[in-house]
Coordinates of C-alpha atoms (C1' of nucleotides) in Angstrom, one line a residue:
Chain A
M1 CA 236.1 29.5 29.9
R2 CA 235.8 26.9 27.2
K3 CA 237.5 23.6 27.8
P4 CA 239.5 22.2 24.9
A5 CA 237.1 20.7 22.5
S6 CA 238.7 17.3 22.7
V7 CA 237.4 17.0 26.2
Y8 CA 233.9 17.1 24.9
L9 CA 234.5 15.0 21.8
L10 CA 236.3 12.1 23.2
K11 CA 234.2 10.0 25.4
Q12 CA 236.6 7.1 24.8
P13 CA 240.2 6.9 23.5
P14 CA 240.3 7.7 19.7
P15 CA 240.2 4.6 17.5
R16 CA 243.5 4.2 15.7
T17 CA 242.1 2.4 12.7
N18 CA 241.6 4.6 9.6
Q19 CA 243.1 7.5 11.5
V20 CA 244.3 10.5 9.6
S21 CA 245.8 13.7 10.8
C22 CA 244.5 16.9 9.2
A23 CA 247.5 18.6 10.8
N24 CA 250.0 16.8 8.5
C25 CA 247.8 17.0 5.4
A26 CA 249.2 18.9 2.5
L27 CA 245.7 20.1 1.6
D28 CA 245.2 22.0 4.9
H29 CA 244.9 25.3 3.2
I30 CA 242.1 24.1 0.9
C31 CA 240.2 21.4 2.8
L32 CA 238.3 21.3 6.2
P33 CA 241.2 22.6 8.3
R34 CA 241.3 25.9 6.3
G35 CA 240.9 28.8 8.7
L36 CA 241.1 26.8 11.9
S37 CA 243.6 27.1 14.7
Q38 CA 246.1 24.4 15.4
E39 CA 244.1 23.3 18.4
E40 CA 240.9 23.2 16.4
I41 CA 242.6 21.1 13.7
D42 CA 243.7 18.6 16.3
D43 CA 240.1 18.4 17.5
I44 CA 238.6 17.7 14.1
S45 CA 241.5 15.2 13.4
Q46 CA 240.1 13.1 16.2
V47 CA 236.8 12.5 14.4
V48 CA 237.9 12.6 10.7
K49 CA 238.3 9.1 9.3
A50 CA 240.2 8.1 6.2
R51 CA 238.5 5.6 3.9
K52 CA 239.8 3.0 1.5
V53 CA 241.1 3.8 -1.9
L54 CA 238.7 3.6 -4.8
Q55 CA 239.4 2.8 -8.5
R56 CA 237.8 4.6 -11.5
G57 CA 234.1 3.9 -11.6
E58 CA 233.7 3.0 -8.0
F59 CA 231.2 5.0 -5.9
L60 CA 232.0 7.2 -2.9
Y61 CA 228.2 7.1 -2.4
H62 CA 225.1 6.2 -4.4
E63 CA 222.0 8.3 -5.0
G64 CA 219.6 7.4 -2.2
D65 CA 222.3 6.3 0.3
D66 CA 221.9 7.4 3.9
F67 CA 223.8 10.6 4.6
R68 CA 226.8 9.7 6.7
G69 CA 228.8 12.9 6.7
I70 CA 230.8 15.3 4.7
L71 CA 233.6 13.8 2.5
A72 CA 236.8 15.3 1.4
I73 CA 238.8 14.2 -1.6
K74 CA 242.4 13.3 -0.4
S75 CA 243.8 12.3 -3.8
G76 CA 242.5 11.7 -7.2
S77 CA 239.2 13.1 -8.4
A78 CA 235.5 12.3 -8.6
K79 CA 232.3 13.3 -10.5
L80 CA 229.0 14.2 -8.8
V81 CA 226.2 12.7 -10.9
A82 CA 222.5 13.6 -10.6
S83 CA 219.9 11.7 -12.6
D84 CA 216.8 13.4 -14.0
Q85 CA 213.2 12.2 -14.5
H86 CA 214.1 11.0 -18.0
G87 CA 216.7 8.6 -16.7
N88 CA 219.6 10.7 -18.0
E89 CA 222.6 11.3 -15.9
H90 CA 224.2 14.7 -15.5
I91 CA 227.7 15.4 -14.1
V92 CA 226.9 18.5 -12.0
N93 CA 230.4 18.9 -10.6
I94 CA 234.0 17.6 -10.7
L95 CA 235.8 17.3 -7.3
L96 CA 239.5 17.7 -6.9
P97 CA 241.8 17.1 -3.9
G98 CA 240.8 19.1 -0.8
E99 CA 237.3 19.7 -2.0
L100 CA 234.3 18.7 0.1
L101 CA 231.3 16.8 -1.0
G102 CA 228.2 15.2 0.3
F103 CA 226.1 18.3 1.1
D104 CA 223.4 17.0 -1.2
G105 CA 222.5 14.5 1.6
L106 CA 221.8 17.2 4.2
P107 CA 218.2 18.1 3.5
E108 CA 216.7 14.6 3.5
E109 CA 219.4 12.6 5.2
K110 CA 219.7 10.7 1.9
H111 CA 222.1 11.5 -0.9
H112 CA 220.5 13.3 -3.8
C113 CA 223.4 12.6 -6.2
A114 CA 226.0 9.9 -6.7
A115 CA 229.7 10.5 -6.3
I116 CA 232.0 8.3 -8.5
A117 CA 235.8 8.1 -8.7
L118 CA 237.3 9.3 -12.0
E119 CA 240.6 7.7 -11.3
T120 CA 242.3 6.1 -8.3
T121 CA 241.0 8.2 -5.5
S122 CA 241.1 8.3 -1.7
F123 CA 238.9 10.4 0.6
C124 CA 238.3 11.3 4.2
L125 CA 235.0 11.4 6.1
L126 CA 233.7 13.9 8.7
P127 CA 231.0 11.6 10.2
A128 CA 227.5 13.1 10.6
D129 CA 226.9 11.6 14.0
N130 CA 229.6 13.9 15.4
M131 CA 228.6 17.0 13.6
E132 CA 226.1 18.5 16.0
E133 CA 228.7 18.1 18.8
L134 CA 231.2 19.8 16.5
F135 CA 228.8 22.7 15.8
H136 CA 228.6 23.2 19.5
N137 CA 232.3 22.7 20.3
V138 CA 234.1 24.1 17.2
P139 CA 231.9 27.0 16.0
S140 CA 234.7 28.1 13.8
L141 CA 234.4 24.8 11.9
T142 CA 230.8 25.5 11.5
R143 CA 231.6 28.9 10.0
E144 CA 234.1 27.4 7.7
L145 CA 231.6 24.7 6.6
F146 CA 229.1 27.4 5.8
K147 CA 231.8 29.2 3.8
H148 CA 232.5 26.0 1.9
T149 CA 228.8 25.5 1.1
G150 CA 228.5 29.1 0.0
E151 CA 231.5 28.6 -2.3
M152 CA 229.9 25.6 -3.8
M153 CA 226.6 27.4 -4.4
N154 CA 228.5 30.2 -6.1
Q155 CA 230.3 27.7 -8.2
D156 CA 227.0 26.0 -9.2
R157 CA 225.7 29.4 -10.2
T158 CA 228.7 30.2 -12.3
Q159 CA 228.0 26.9 -14.0
L160 CA 224.4 27.8 -14.4
I161 CA 225.3 31.1 -16.1
L162 CA 227.9 29.4 -18.2
G163 CA 225.1 27.1 -19.5
K164 CA 223.6 30.0 -21.4
R165 CA 226.9 30.9 -23.2
P166 CA 228.0 29.5 -26.5
A167 CA 229.9 26.1 -26.7
E168 CA 233.3 27.7 -27.3
E169 CA 233.1 29.7 -24.1
R170 CA 232.0 26.8 -22.0
M171 CA 234.9 24.8 -23.2
A172 CA 237.4 27.7 -22.6
Y173 CA 236.0 28.1 -19.1
F174 CA 236.3 24.4 -18.4
L175 CA 240.0 24.3 -19.4
M176 CA 240.8 27.5 -17.7
S177 CA 239.1 26.7 -14.4
L178 CA 240.6 23.2 -14.3
S179 CA 244.1 24.7 -14.9
E180 CA 243.7 27.2 -12.0
R181 CA 242.2 24.6 -9.6
L182 CA 245.0 22.2 -10.3
K183 CA 247.6 24.9 -9.9
R184 CA 246.2 25.8 -6.5
R185 CA 246.7 22.2 -5.5
G186 CA 250.4 22.1 -6.5
F187 CA 249.9 20.4 -9.9
S188 CA 251.0 21.8 -13.2
A189 CA 248.6 24.5 -14.5
S190 CA 249.8 24.0 -18.1
E191 CA 250.0 20.2 -18.5
F192 CA 247.4 17.8 -17.2
K193 CA 245.5 14.7 -18.0
L194 CA 241.8 14.9 -18.3
S195 CA 240.3 12.2 -16.2
L196 CA 237.0 12.5 -18.2
T197 CA 236.1 11.1 -21.6
R198 CA 234.8 13.5 -24.3
Q199 CA 231.4 12.1 -23.5
E200 CA 231.8 13.1 -19.8
I201 CA 233.1 16.5 -20.6
G202 CA 230.2 17.0 -23.0
N203 CA 227.7 15.8 -20.4
H204 CA 229.2 18.2 -17.8
L205 CA 229.1 21.2 -20.2
G206 CA 225.8 20.4 -21.9
L207 CA 227.4 19.7 -25.2
A208 CA 227.5 16.7 -27.6
L209 CA 230.7 14.7 -27.4
E210 CA 231.4 15.6 -31.1
T211 CA 231.2 19.3 -30.2
V212 CA 233.8 18.7 -27.5
S213 CA 236.1 17.0 -30.0
R214 CA 235.7 19.7 -32.6
L215 CA 236.3 22.5 -30.0
L216 CA 239.5 20.9 -28.7
K217 CA 240.7 20.6 -32.3
K218 CA 239.8 24.2 -33.0
F219 CA 241.6 25.5 -29.9
Q220 CA 244.6 23.4 -31.0
D221 CA 244.5 24.9 -34.5
E222 CA 244.4 28.4 -32.9
D223 CA 247.6 27.5 -30.9
L224 CA 245.8 27.8 -27.6
I225 CA 246.4 24.3 -26.5
V226 CA 247.9 21.0 -27.6
V227 CA 245.7 17.9 -27.4
Q228 CA 247.1 14.4 -27.3
N229 CA 244.2 12.3 -26.5
R230 CA 243.4 13.1 -22.8
F231 CA 246.6 15.0 -22.3
I232 CA 246.2 18.7 -22.5
T233 CA 248.9 21.3 -22.7
I234 CA 247.8 24.9 -22.3
K235 CA 249.8 27.2 -24.5
N236 CA 247.9 30.4 -24.2
L237 CA 245.9 30.7 -21.0
A238 CA 245.4 34.5 -21.4
A239 CA 243.7 33.9 -24.8
L240 CA 241.4 31.3 -23.3
K241 CA 240.5 33.7 -20.5
S242 CA 239.9 36.6 -22.9
M243 CA 237.1 34.5 -24.5
L244 CA 235.2 34.7 -21.2
D245 CA 235.1 38.5 -20.9
A246 CA 235.0 39.5 -24.5
P247 CA 232.5 42.4 -25.0
E248 CA 229.9 40.2 -26.7
Chain B
M1 CA 222.6 21.2 32.0
R2 CA 222.3 23.8 29.3
K3 CA 220.8 27.1 30.3
P4 CA 218.0 28.6 28.2
A5 CA 219.7 30.0 25.1
S6 CA 218.2 33.4 25.8
V7 CA 220.6 33.8 28.8
Y8 CA 223.5 33.5 26.4
L9 CA 222.0 35.6 23.7
L10 CA 220.7 38.6 25.6
K11 CA 223.5 40.7 27.0
Q12 CA 221.0 43.5 27.2
P13 CA 217.2 43.9 27.0
P14 CA 216.0 43.1 23.5
P15 CA 215.4 46.1 21.3
R16 CA 211.7 46.6 20.6
T17 CA 212.2 48.4 17.3
N18 CA 211.8 46.2 14.2
Q19 CA 210.8 43.3 16.4
V20 CA 209.2 40.3 14.9
S21 CA 208.1 37.0 16.4
C22 CA 208.9 33.9 14.5
A23 CA 206.5 32.1 16.8
N24 CA 203.4 33.9 15.4
C25 CA 204.6 33.8 11.8
A26 CA 202.4 31.9 9.4
L27 CA 205.6 30.7 7.5
D28 CA 207.0 28.8 10.5
H29 CA 206.8 25.5 8.7
I30 CA 208.9 26.7 5.8
C31 CA 211.2 29.4 7.1
L32 CA 213.9 29.5 9.8
P33 CA 211.8 28.1 12.7
R34 CA 211.1 24.9 10.7
G35 CA 212.2 21.9 12.8
L36 CA 212.9 23.9 16.0
S37 CA 211.3 23.5 19.4
Q38 CA 209.1 26.3 20.8
E39 CA 211.9 27.3 23.1
E40 CA 214.4 27.5 20.3
I41 CA 211.9 29.6 18.2
D42 CA 211.6 32.0 21.1
D43 CA 215.4 32.2 21.2
I44 CA 215.9 33.0 17.5
S45 CA 213.0 35.5 17.7
Q46 CA 215.1 37.6 20.0
V47 CA 217.7 38.2 17.3
V48 CA 215.7 38.1 14.1
K49 CA 214.9 41.6 12.9
A50 CA 212.2 42.7 10.5
R51 CA 213.2 45.2 7.9
K52 CA 211.2 47.8 6.0
V53 CA 208.9 47.0 3.1
L54 CA 210.4 47.4 -0.4
Q55 CA 208.7 48.2 -3.7
R56 CA 209.4 46.4 -7.1
G57 CA 212.9 47.1 -8.3
E58 CA 214.3 48.0 -4.8
F59 CA 217.3 46.0 -3.6
L60 CA 217.4 43.7 -0.6
Y61 CA 221.2 43.8 -1.1
H62 CA 223.6 44.7 -3.9
E63 CA 226.4 42.7 -5.3
G64 CA 229.5 43.6 -3.3
D65 CA 227.6 44.6 -0.2
D66 CA 229.0 43.5 3.1
F67 CA 227.4 40.3 4.3
R68 CA 225.1 41.2 7.2
G69 CA 223.2 38.0 7.7
I70 CA 220.7 35.6 6.3
L71 CA 217.5 37.1 5.0
A72 CA 214.0 35.5 4.9
I73 CA 211.2 36.7 2.6
K74 CA 208.2 37.5 4.7
S75 CA 205.8 38.6 1.9
G76 CA 206.2 39.3 -1.8
S77 CA 209.0 37.9 -3.9
A78 CA 212.5 38.7 -5.0
K79 CA 215.0 37.7 -7.7
L80 CA 218.6 36.8 -7.2
V81 CA 220.7 38.4 -9.9
A82 CA 224.3 37.5 -10.7
S83 CA 226.3 39.4 -13.4
D84 CA 228.9 37.7 -15.6
Q85 CA 232.1 39.0 -17.1
H86 CA 230.3 40.2 -20.2
G87 CA 228.2 42.5 -18.1
N88 CA 225.0 40.5 -18.6
E89 CA 222.8 39.9 -15.7
H90 CA 221.3 36.4 -14.9
I91 CA 218.4 35.7 -12.7
V92 CA 219.7 32.6 -10.8
N93 CA 216.8 32.2 -8.5
I94 CA 213.3 33.4 -7.6
L95 CA 212.5 33.7 -3.8
L96 CA 209.0 33.2 -2.4
P97 CA 207.8 33.9 1.2
G98 CA 209.5 31.8 3.8
E99 CA 212.6 31.2 1.6
L100 CA 216.1 32.2 2.8
L101 CA 218.6 34.1 0.9
G102 CA 222.0 35.8 1.4
F103 CA 224.2 32.6 1.5
D104 CA 226.1 34.0 -1.5
G105 CA 227.7 36.4 1.0
L106 CA 229.2 33.7 3.2
P107 CA 232.5 32.8 1.5
E108 CA 233.9 36.3 1.2
E109 CA 231.8 38.3 3.6
K110 CA 230.6 40.2 0.6
H111 CA 227.5 39.4 -1.5
H112 CA 228.2 37.7 -4.8
C113 CA 224.7 38.4 -6.2
A114 CA 222.1 41.1 -5.9
A115 CA 218.6 40.5 -4.5
I116 CA 215.8 42.7 -5.9
A117 CA 212.2 42.9 -5.0
L118 CA 209.8 41.7 -7.8
E119 CA 206.8 43.3 -6.1
T120 CA 206.0 44.9 -2.8
T121 CA 208.1 42.8 -0.5
S122 CA 209.0 42.6 3.2
F123 CA 211.8 40.5 4.8
C124 CA 213.4 39.5 8.0
L125 CA 217.1 39.4 8.9
L126 CA 219.1 36.9 11.0
P127 CA 222.1 39.2 11.7
A128 CA 225.5 37.7 11.1
D129 CA 227.1 39.2 14.2
N130 CA 224.9 36.9 16.3
M131 CA 225.4 33.8 14.1
E132 CA 228.4 32.2 15.8
E133 CA 226.7 32.5 19.1
L134 CA 223.7 30.9 17.6
F135 CA 225.7 28.0 16.2
H136 CA 227.0 27.4 19.8
N137 CA 223.7 27.9 21.6
V138 CA 221.2 26.6 19.2
P139 CA 222.9 23.7 17.3
S140 CA 219.5 22.6 15.9
L141 CA 219.3 26.0 14.1
T142 CA 222.7 25.2 12.7
R143 CA 221.5 21.8 11.5
E144 CA 218.4 23.5 9.9
L145 CA 220.5 26.2 8.2
F146 CA 222.6 23.5 6.7
K147 CA 219.5 21.7 5.5
H148 CA 218.3 24.9 3.9
T149 CA 221.6 25.4 2.1
G150 CA 221.5 21.8 1.0
E151 CA 218.0 22.3 -0.4
M152 CA 219.1 25.4 -2.3
M153 CA 222.1 23.6 -3.7
N154 CA 219.8 20.8 -4.9
Q155 CA 217.5 23.4 -6.4
D156 CA 220.4 25.0 -8.2
R157 CA 221.4 21.6 -9.6
T158 CA 217.9 20.9 -10.8
Q159 CA 218.1 24.3 -12.6
L160 CA 221.5 23.3 -14.0
I161 CA 220.1 20.0 -15.4
L162 CA 217.0 21.8 -16.7
G163 CA 219.3 24.1 -18.7
K164 CA 220.2 21.2 -20.9
R165 CA 216.6 20.3 -21.7
P166 CA 214.5 21.8 -24.6
A167 CA 212.7 25.1 -24.2
E168 CA 209.2 23.6 -23.8
E169 CA 210.3 21.5 -20.9
R170 CA 212.0 24.4 -19.1
M171 CA 208.8 26.4 -19.4
A172 CA 206.7 23.5 -18.2
Y173 CA 209.0 23.1 -15.2
F174 CA 208.9 26.8 -14.4
L175 CA 205.1 26.9 -14.3
M176 CA 204.7 23.6 -12.4
S177 CA 207.3 24.4 -9.8
L178 CA 205.9 27.9 -9.2
S179 CA 202.4 26.4 -8.8
E180 CA 203.6 23.9 -6.2
R181 CA 205.7 26.4 -4.3
L182 CA 202.8 28.8 -4.1
K183 CA 200.4 26.1 -3.0
R184 CA 202.8 25.1 -0.2
R185 CA 202.6 28.8 1.0
G186 CA 198.8 28.8 1.0
F187 CA 198.3 30.6 -2.3
S188 CA 196.3 29.2 -5.2
A189 CA 198.2 26.5 -7.1
S190 CA 196.1 27.1 -10.2
E191 CA 195.8 30.9 -10.5
F192 CA 198.6 33.3 -10.0
K193 CA 200.2 36.4 -11.3
L194 CA 203.7 36.2 -12.6
S195 CA 205.7 38.9 -11.0
L196 CA 208.2 38.6 -13.8
T197 CA 208.2 40.0 -17.3
R198 CA 208.6 37.7 -20.3
Q199 CA 212.1 39.1 -20.5
E200 CA 212.8 38.1 -16.9
I201 CA 211.3 34.6 -17.3
G202 CA 213.5 34.2 -20.4
N203 CA 216.5 35.4 -18.6
H204 CA 215.9 33.0 -15.8
L205 CA 215.3 30.0 -18.1
G206 CA 218.0 30.8 -20.6
L207 CA 215.4 31.6 -23.4
A208 CA 214.7 34.6 -25.6
L209 CA 211.7 36.5 -24.5
E210 CA 210.0 35.7 -27.8
T211 CA 210.4 32.0 -27.1
V212 CA 208.7 32.5 -23.7
S213 CA 205.8 34.3 -25.4
R214 CA 205.5 31.6 -28.1
L215 CA 205.6 28.8 -25.5
L216 CA 202.9 30.3 -23.3
K217 CA 200.8 30.7 -26.4
K218 CA 201.4 27.1 -27.4
F219 CA 200.5 25.8 -23.9
Q220 CA 197.3 27.8 -24.1
D221 CA 196.5 26.4 -27.5
E222 CA 197.0 22.9 -26.0
D223 CA 194.5 23.8 -23.2
L224 CA 197.2 23.4 -20.5
I225 CA 197.0 26.9 -19.3
V226 CA 195.1 30.2 -19.8
V227 CA 197.3 33.3 -20.2
Q228 CA 196.0 36.8 -19.7
N229 CA 199.1 38.9 -19.8
R230 CA 200.8 38.1 -16.5
F231 CA 197.9 36.1 -15.0
I232 CA 198.2 32.4 -15.4
T233 CA 195.6 29.8 -14.9
I234 CA 196.8 26.2 -14.8
K235 CA 194.2 24.0 -16.4
N236 CA 196.1 20.7 -16.7
L237 CA 199.0 20.4 -14.2
A238 CA 199.3 16.7 -14.9
A239 CA 200.0 17.3 -18.5
L240 CA 202.6 19.9 -17.7
K241 CA 204.3 17.4 -15.3
S242 CA 204.2 14.6 -17.8
M243 CA 206.3 16.7 -20.2
L244 CA 209.1 16.5 -17.6
D245 CA 209.3 12.7 -17.3
A246 CA 208.4 11.7 -20.9
P247 CA 210.6 8.8 -22.0
E248 CA 212.7 11.1 -24.3
Chain C
dC1 C1' 195.2 60.8 -23.0
dG2 C1' 199.6 60.1 -24.6
dT3 C1' 204.0 57.9 -24.0
dA4 C1' 206.9 54.1 -22.5
dT5 C1' 207.2 49.7 -21.6
dT6 C1' 205.9 45.1 -22.5
dA7 C1' 204.1 41.4 -25.4
dT8 C1' 202.9 39.0 -29.8
dT9 C1' 203.8 37.2 -34.2
dG10 C1' 206.3 36.2 -38.6
dA11 C1' 210.5 35.4 -41.5
dC12 C1' 215.1 34.3 -41.7
dT13 C1' 219.5 32.6 -39.8
dC14 C1' 222.8 30.0 -37.4
dC15 C1' 224.9 27.2 -33.8
dA16 C1' 225.1 23.0 -32.1
dT17 C1' 222.9 18.4 -32.6
dT18 C1' 222.2 14.1 -34.8
dC19 C1' 223.4 10.6 -37.9
dA20 C1' 227.0 8.1 -40.0
dA21 C1' 231.3 6.1 -40.8
dA22 C1' 236.2 5.7 -40.2
dG23 C1' 240.2 5.9 -37.2
dA24 C1' 242.8 5.6 -32.7
dT25 C1' 243.6 3.9 -28.2
dA26 C1' 243.7 0.9 -24.3
dG27 C1' 243.1 -3.4 -22.3
dT28 C1' 242.9 -8.7 -22.6
dG29 C1' 244.1 -13.2 -23.5
dG30 C1' 246.5 -16.4 -26.5
Chain D
dC1 C1' 254.4 -9.6 -27.9
dC2 C1' 250.9 -9.3 -30.9
dA3 C1' 246.2 -9.9 -32.3
dC4 C1' 241.6 -8.9 -31.0
dT5 C1' 237.9 -6.4 -29.2
dA6 C1' 235.6 -2.8 -26.9
dT7 C1' 235.7 1.7 -26.1
dC8 C1' 236.7 6.2 -27.3
dT9 C1' 237.7 9.8 -30.7
dT10 C1' 237.7 12.3 -35.0
dT11 C1' 235.5 14.1 -39.0
dG12 C1' 231.9 15.1 -42.5
dA13 C1' 227.1 16.2 -44.0
dA14 C1' 222.5 17.2 -43.1
dT15 C1' 218.9 18.8 -39.9
dG16 C1' 216.5 21.4 -36.6
dG17 C1' 215.5 24.2 -32.4
dA18 C1' 215.8 28.4 -30.7
dG19 C1' 217.8 33.0 -31.5
dT20 C1' 217.8 37.4 -33.9
dC21 C1' 215.6 41.0 -36.5
dA22 C1' 211.6 43.6 -37.4
dA23 C1' 207.1 45.3 -37.2
dT24 C1' 202.8 45.6 -34.8
dA25 C1' 199.8 45.3 -30.8
dA26 C1' 198.5 45.6 -26.1
dT27 C1' 199.1 47.2 -21.5
dA28 C1' 200.6 50.1 -17.7
dC29 C1' 201.6 54.5 -16.0
dG30 C1' 202.1 59.4 -15.3

DNA sequence: CGTATTATTGACTCCATTCAAAGATAGTGG
DNA sequence: CCACTATCTTTGAATGGAGTCAATAATACG
């Protein structure tokens, strides 16, 4: 019979500094603990560390940094930025509370992207030096980690497909998907502040910043949203959604 | 001390039908066995099954199929096809020998994409019902699987970034990357047959098939390649590469 | 050999970009 | 608190890259 994982994990008393408990975290249905038993959550809580709070523009990690583990956004938000051979930067993903990041560091033990806070943001760390032990001792965590990576791959592919669609559709998808993701995390689905500039939204969607501005105006004129600088109010989510599955 | 993994894995004598040996496979430096010890390779060989050979157009799996494990291309090639809400299909990836696929089925236990043979193709299967045991018994396989998924995510992101670049650059990248991937697998880097139609290349790169045709012509006129229907000869790989990091 | 599929090539069109200039917002220090 | 500055946003006009439409040519296949 398997002993409690904590017996394997804890060769010494757990450090109390930076300690967080996944068990008490409000994001337990989204983040790492998702799908784990109470006992397993207690096990991973022993190794998960909380890190200090960052301000907008500060890095969670830089491109080229040594991979130190999987991170989870605790509050705030971050952008994942990859740079190409031309020296341009591309926002490949936006991370919200409860979402995991850092997988880009797995293949080469060095991070392939940079992760940058979009606002005041805190995050947790599942350290890489404990991960092989965790694979062995908490196989259900391994399964969940694979599920998370599978989800992110599917997200990236949605983004890839979206890139072939017209500008209006990309914008509609961006607003709709942000609304739904925020809702899932207990925020308002209909009113939120964009933590991105027009420039950043454009970068993420592959559009010029002027196009972003024009489309937001257009959606407002069509009574789908209200735009007040970076504050968005969704007035007609159904109409936004219907843009995405219109029959060509 | 850990017992040999085979003791855990084999509750009954290994079935001899469909048996393959990863140890003797020429793709061991690319595929699942990559980074594993001889003993570990023997362990996974016990559970990996070979499947029957498929002809062009046949499915490795359909969208919506139950997830049954991670597949590996043994010979030939395949396309990964996702369909959007408009009913259009998108070729999100091309798989060459030694490459793993099926991760799109992890999050929901159902496949999110379809995988279709592009030519006569054979593949192996690491069955999902053995995977949790493998996580526990062969943690290094788990580590390697995560590395593979990380690689695929980074590939998808390269594709995502490429989608914002002009048509010429996408085409150059496609040819260059295909050449390098084939070389790594022991095929000629300078002469190969595209197993995709112009339509399919266009779909994959987000271009009209006419644009693909025009660009291949253009590259030929510039003495970078020779095109004979689906046979490509690369004459100037360096020039193709230089398109990708030109200073805007 | 004949038919279906795939590929080439040209002309025209349009969506989104680029360029340009003015306007709004937020943050800073006097 | 207000002025000042840097950054961000809006809006207009012109341009261009790639798509669409259309017709012909080549290739593969039964």
